[in-house]
Coordinates of N, CA, C and O in Angstrom, one line a residue:
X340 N 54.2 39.3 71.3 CA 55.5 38.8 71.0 C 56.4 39.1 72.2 O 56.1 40.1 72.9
X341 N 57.8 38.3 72.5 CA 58.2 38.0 73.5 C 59.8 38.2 72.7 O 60.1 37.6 71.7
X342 N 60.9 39.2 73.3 CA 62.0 38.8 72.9 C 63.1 39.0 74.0 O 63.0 40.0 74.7
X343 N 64.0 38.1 74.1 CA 65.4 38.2 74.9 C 66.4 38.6 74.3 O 66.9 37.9 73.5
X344 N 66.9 39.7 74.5 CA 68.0 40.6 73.8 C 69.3 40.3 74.8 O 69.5 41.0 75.8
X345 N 70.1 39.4 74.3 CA 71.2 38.9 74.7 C 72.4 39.9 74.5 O 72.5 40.3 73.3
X346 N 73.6 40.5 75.5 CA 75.0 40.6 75.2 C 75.8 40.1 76.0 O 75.6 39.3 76.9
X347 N 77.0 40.7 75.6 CA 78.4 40.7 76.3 C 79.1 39.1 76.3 O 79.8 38.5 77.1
X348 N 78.7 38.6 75.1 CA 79.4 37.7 75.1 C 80.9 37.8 74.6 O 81.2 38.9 74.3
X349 N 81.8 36.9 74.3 CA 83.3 37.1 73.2 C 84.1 36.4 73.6 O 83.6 35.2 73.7
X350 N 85.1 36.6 73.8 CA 86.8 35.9 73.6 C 87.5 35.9 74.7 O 88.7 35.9 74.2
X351 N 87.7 35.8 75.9 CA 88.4 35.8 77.7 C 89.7 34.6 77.4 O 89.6 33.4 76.9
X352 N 90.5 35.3 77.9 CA 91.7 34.4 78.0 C 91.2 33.6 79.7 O 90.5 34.4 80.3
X353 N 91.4 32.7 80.2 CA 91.2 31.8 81.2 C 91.4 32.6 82.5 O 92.5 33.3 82.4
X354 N 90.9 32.8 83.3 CA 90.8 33.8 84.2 C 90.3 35.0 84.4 O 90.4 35.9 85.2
X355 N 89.8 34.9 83.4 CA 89.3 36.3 83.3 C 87.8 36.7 83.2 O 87.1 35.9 83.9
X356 N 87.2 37.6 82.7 CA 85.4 38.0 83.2 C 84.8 38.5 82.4 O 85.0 39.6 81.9
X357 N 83.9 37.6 82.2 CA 82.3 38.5 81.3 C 81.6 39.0 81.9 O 81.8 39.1 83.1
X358 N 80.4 39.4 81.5 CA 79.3 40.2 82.1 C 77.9 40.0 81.2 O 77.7 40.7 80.2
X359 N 77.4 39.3 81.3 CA 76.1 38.3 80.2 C 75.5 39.3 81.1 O 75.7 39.7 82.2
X360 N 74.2 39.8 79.7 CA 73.1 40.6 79.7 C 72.3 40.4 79.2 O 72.3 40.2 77.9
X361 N 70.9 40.2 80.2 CA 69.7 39.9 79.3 C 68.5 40.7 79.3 O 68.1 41.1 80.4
X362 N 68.0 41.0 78.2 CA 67.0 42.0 78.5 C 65.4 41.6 78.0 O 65.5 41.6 76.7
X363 N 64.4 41.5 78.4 CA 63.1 40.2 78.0 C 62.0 42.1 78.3 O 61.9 43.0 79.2
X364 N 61.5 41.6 76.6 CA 60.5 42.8 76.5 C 59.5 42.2 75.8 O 59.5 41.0 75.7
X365 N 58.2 43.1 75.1 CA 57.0 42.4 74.6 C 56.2 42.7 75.7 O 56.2 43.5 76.6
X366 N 55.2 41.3 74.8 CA 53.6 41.3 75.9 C 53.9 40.5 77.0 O 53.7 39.3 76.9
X367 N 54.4 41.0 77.9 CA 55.0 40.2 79.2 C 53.9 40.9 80.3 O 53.8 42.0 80.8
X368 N 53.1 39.3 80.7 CA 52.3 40.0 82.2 C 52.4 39.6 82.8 O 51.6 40.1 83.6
X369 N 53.2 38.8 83.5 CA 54.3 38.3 84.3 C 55.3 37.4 84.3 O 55.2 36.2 83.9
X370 N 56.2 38.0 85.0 CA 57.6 37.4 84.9 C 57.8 36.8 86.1 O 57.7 37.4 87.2
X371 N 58.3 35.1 86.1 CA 58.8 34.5 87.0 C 60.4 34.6 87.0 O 61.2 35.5 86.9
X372 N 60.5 33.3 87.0 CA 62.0 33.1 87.1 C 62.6 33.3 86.2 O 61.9 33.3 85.2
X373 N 64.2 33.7 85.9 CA 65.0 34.2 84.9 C 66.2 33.3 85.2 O 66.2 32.9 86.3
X374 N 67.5 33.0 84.0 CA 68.3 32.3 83.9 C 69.4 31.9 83.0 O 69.3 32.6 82.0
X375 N 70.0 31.4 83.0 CA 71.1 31.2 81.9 C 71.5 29.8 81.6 O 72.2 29.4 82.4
X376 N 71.2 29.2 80.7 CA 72.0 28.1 80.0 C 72.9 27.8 79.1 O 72.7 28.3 78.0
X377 N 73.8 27.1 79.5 CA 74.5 27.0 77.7 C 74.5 25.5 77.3 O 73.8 24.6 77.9
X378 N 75.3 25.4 76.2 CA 75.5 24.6 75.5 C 77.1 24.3 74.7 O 77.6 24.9 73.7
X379 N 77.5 23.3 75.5 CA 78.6 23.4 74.6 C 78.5 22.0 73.0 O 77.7 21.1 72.7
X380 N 79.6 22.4 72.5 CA 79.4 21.4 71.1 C 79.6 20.1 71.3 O 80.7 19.7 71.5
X381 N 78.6 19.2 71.2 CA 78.6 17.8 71.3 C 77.6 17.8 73.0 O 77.5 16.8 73.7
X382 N 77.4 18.6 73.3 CA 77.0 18.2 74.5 C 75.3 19.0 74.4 O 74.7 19.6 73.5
X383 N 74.7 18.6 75.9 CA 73.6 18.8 76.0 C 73.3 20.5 76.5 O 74.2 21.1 77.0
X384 N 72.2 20.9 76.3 CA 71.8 22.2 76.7 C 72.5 22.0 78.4 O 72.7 20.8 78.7
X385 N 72.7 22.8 79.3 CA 72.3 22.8 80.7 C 72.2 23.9 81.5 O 72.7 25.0 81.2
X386 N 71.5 23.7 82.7 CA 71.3 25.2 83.5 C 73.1 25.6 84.2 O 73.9 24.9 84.8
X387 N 73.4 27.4 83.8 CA 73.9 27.6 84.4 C 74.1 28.3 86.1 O 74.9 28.3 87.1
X388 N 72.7 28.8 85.7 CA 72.2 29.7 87.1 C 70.9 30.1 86.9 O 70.5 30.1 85.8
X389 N 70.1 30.6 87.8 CA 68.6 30.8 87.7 C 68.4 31.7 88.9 O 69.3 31.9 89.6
X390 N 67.2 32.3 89.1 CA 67.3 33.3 89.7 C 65.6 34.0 90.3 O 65.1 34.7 89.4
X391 N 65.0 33.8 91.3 CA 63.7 34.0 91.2 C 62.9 35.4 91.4 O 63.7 36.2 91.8
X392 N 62.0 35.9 91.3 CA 61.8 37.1 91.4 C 62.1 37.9 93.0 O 62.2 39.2 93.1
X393 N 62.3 37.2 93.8 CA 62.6 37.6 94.9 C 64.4 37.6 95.3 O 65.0 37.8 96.4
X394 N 64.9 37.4 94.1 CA 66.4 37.2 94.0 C 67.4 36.0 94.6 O 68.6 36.0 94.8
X395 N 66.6 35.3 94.6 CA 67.3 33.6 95.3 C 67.6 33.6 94.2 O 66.9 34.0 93.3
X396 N 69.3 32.8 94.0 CA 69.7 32.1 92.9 C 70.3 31.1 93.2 O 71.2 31.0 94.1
X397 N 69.8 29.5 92.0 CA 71.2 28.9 92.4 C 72.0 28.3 90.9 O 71.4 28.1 89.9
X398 N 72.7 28.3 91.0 CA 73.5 27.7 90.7 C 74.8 26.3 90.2 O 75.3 25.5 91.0
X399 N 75.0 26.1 88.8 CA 75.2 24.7 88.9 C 76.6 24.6 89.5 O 77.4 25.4 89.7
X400 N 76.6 22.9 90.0 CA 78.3 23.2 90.9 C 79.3 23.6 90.5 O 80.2 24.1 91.1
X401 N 79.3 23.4 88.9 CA 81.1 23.7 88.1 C 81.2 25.2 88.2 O 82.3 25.7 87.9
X402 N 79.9 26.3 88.6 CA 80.3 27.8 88.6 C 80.3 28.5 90.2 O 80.7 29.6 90.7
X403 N 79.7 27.5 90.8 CA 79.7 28.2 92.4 C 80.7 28.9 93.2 O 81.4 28.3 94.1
X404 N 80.7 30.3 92.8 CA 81.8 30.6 93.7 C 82.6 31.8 92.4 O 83.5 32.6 92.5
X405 N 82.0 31.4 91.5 CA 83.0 31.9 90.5 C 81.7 33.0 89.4 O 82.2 33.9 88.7
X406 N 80.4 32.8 89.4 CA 79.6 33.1 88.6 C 78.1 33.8 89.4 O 77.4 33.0 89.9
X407 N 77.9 34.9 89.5 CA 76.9 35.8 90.0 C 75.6 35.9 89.2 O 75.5 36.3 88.0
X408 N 74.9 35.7 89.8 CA 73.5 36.2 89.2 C 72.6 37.1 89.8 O 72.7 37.3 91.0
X409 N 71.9 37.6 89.1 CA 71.2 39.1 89.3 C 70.6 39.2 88.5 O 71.0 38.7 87.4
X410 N 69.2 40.1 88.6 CA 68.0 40.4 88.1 C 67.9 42.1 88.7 O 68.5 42.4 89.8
X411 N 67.2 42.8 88.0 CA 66.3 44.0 88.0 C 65.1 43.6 87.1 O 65.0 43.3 85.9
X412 N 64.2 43.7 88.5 CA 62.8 43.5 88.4 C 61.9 44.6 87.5 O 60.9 44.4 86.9
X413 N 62.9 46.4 87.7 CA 61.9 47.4 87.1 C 62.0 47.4 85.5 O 61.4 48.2 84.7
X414 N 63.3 45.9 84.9 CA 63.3 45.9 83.5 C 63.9 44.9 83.0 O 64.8 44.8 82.1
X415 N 63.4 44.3 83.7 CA 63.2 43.0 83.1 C 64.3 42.2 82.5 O 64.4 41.4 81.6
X416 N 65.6 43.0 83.7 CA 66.6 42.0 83.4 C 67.6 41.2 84.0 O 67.7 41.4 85.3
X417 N 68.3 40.2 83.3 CA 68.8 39.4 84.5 C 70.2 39.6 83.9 O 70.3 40.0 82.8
X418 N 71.3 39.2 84.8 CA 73.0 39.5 84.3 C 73.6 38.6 84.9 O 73.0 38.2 85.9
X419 N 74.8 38.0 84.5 CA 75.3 36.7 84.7 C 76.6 37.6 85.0 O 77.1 38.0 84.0
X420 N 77.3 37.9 86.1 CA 79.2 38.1 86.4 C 79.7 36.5 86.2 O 78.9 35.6 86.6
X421 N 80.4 36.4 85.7 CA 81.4 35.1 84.9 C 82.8 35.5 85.2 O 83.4 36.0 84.2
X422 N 83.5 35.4 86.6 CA 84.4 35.4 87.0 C 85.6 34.5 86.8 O 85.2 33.6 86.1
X423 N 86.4 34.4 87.0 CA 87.8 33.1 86.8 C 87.5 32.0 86.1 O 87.7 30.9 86.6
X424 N 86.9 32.4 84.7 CA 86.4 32.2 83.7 C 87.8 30.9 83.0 O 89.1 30.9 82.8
X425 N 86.9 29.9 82.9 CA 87.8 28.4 82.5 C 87.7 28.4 80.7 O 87.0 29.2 80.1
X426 N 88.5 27.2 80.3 CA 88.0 26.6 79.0 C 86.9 26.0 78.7 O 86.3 25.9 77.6
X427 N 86.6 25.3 80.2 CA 85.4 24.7 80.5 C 84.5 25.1 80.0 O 83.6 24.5 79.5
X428 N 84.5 26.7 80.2 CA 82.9 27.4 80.2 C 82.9 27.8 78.4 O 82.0 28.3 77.8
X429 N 83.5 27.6 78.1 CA 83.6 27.5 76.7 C 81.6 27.2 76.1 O 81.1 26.1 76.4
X430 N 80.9 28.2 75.3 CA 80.3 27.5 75.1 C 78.5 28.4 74.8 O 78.4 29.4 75.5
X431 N 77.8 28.2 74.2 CA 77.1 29.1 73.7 C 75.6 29.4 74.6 O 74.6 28.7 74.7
X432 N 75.9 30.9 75.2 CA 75.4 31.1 77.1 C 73.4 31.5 76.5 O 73.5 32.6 76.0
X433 N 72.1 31.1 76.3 CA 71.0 30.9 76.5 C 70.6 31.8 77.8 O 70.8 31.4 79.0
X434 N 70.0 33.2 77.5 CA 68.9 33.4 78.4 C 67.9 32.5 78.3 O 67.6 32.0 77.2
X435 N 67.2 32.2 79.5 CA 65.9 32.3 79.8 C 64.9 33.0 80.1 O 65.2 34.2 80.0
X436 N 63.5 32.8 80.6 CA 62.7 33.6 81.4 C 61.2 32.9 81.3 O 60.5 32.8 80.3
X437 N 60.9 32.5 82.5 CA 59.4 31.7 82.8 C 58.5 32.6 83.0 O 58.1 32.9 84.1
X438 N 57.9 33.3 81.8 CA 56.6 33.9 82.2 C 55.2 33.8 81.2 O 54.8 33.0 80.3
X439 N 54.5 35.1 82.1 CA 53.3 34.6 81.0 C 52.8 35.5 80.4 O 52.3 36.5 80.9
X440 N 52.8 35.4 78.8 CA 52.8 36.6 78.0 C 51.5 37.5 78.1 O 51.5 38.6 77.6
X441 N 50.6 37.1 78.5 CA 49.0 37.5 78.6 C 48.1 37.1 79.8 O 48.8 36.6 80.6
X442 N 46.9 37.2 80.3 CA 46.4 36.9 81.3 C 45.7 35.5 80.8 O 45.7 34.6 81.6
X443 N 45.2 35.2 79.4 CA 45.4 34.0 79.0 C 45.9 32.9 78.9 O 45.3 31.9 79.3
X444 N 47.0 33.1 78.4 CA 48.0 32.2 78.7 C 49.0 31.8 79.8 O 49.8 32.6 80.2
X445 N 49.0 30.4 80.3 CA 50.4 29.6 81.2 C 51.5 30.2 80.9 O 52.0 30.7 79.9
X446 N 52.0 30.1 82.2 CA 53.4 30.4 82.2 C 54.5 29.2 81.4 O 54.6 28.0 81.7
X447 N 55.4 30.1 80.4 CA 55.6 28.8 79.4 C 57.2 29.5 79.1 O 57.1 30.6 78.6
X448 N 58.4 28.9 79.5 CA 59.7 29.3 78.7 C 59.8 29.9 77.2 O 59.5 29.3 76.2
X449 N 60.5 31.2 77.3 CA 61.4 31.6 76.2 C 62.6 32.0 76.4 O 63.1 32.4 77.4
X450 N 63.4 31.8 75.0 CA 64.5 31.7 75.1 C 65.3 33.1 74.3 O 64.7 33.6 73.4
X451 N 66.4 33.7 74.6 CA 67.3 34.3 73.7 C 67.7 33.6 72.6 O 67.3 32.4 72.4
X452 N 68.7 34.5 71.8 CA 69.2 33.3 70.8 C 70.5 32.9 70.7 O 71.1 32.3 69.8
X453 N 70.8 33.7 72.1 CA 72.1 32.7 71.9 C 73.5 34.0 72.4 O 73.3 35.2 72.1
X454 N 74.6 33.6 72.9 CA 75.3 34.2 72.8 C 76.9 33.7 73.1 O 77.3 33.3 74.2
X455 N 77.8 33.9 72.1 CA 78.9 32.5 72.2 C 79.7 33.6 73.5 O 79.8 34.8 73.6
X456 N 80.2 32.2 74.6 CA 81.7 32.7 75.2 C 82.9 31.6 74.9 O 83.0 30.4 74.9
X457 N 83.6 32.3 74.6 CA 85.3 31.1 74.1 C 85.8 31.4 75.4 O 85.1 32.4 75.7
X458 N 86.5 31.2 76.2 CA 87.5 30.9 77.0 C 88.8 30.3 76.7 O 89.0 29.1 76.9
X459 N 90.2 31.4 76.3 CA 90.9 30.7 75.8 C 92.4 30.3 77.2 O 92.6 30.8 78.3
X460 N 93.1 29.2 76.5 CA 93.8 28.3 77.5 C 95.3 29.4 77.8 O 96.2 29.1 78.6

């Protein structure tokens, strides 16, 4: 079993900063890439940042400049800085993590369950 232990999500008046935390434990025998998606209401899942085990990240355009990603490799976690935080980003923030739970099995996505950010105006 495989779980993503999501925080720091809540309530930011517009300008302001979260700090998304994700933490991926279980039968994990290797870990690739790690990441964050959200979802806002009526709209589609989408990537917000990703991040590879050698620490390349990128980034989608509406956060560049404004949203940090990072990983620690000795535990398996990745953290999202969410800087001059809009209404925009309004919207319910999805760890990821591409690995492979066993020497058996492909490398195959799991997800958190979720964690809401409001951004208010």
């Amino acid at each position: 079993q495989v779980q993503l232990v999501e925080s720091g999500g809540g309530l930011v008046q517009a300008g302001g900063s979260l700090r998304l935390s994700c933490a991926a434990s279980g039968s994990i025998f290797s870990l690739d890439d790690m990441g964050w998606y959200r979802q806002a209401p009526g709209k589609q899942r989408e990537l917000v940042a990703a991040i590879t085990t050698g620490g390349s990240g990128n980034y989608a355009d509406s956060v560049k400049g404004r949203f940090t990603i990072s990983r620690d490799n000795a535990n398996n976690t990745v953290i999202l800085q969410m800087n001059s935080l809009k209404p925009e980003d309004t919207a319910v923030y999805y760890c990821n993590a591409h690995l492979m739970p066993n020497y058996y099995t492909d490398y195959r996505d799991y997800w958190g369950q979720g964690t809401q950010v409001t951004v208010s105006s």
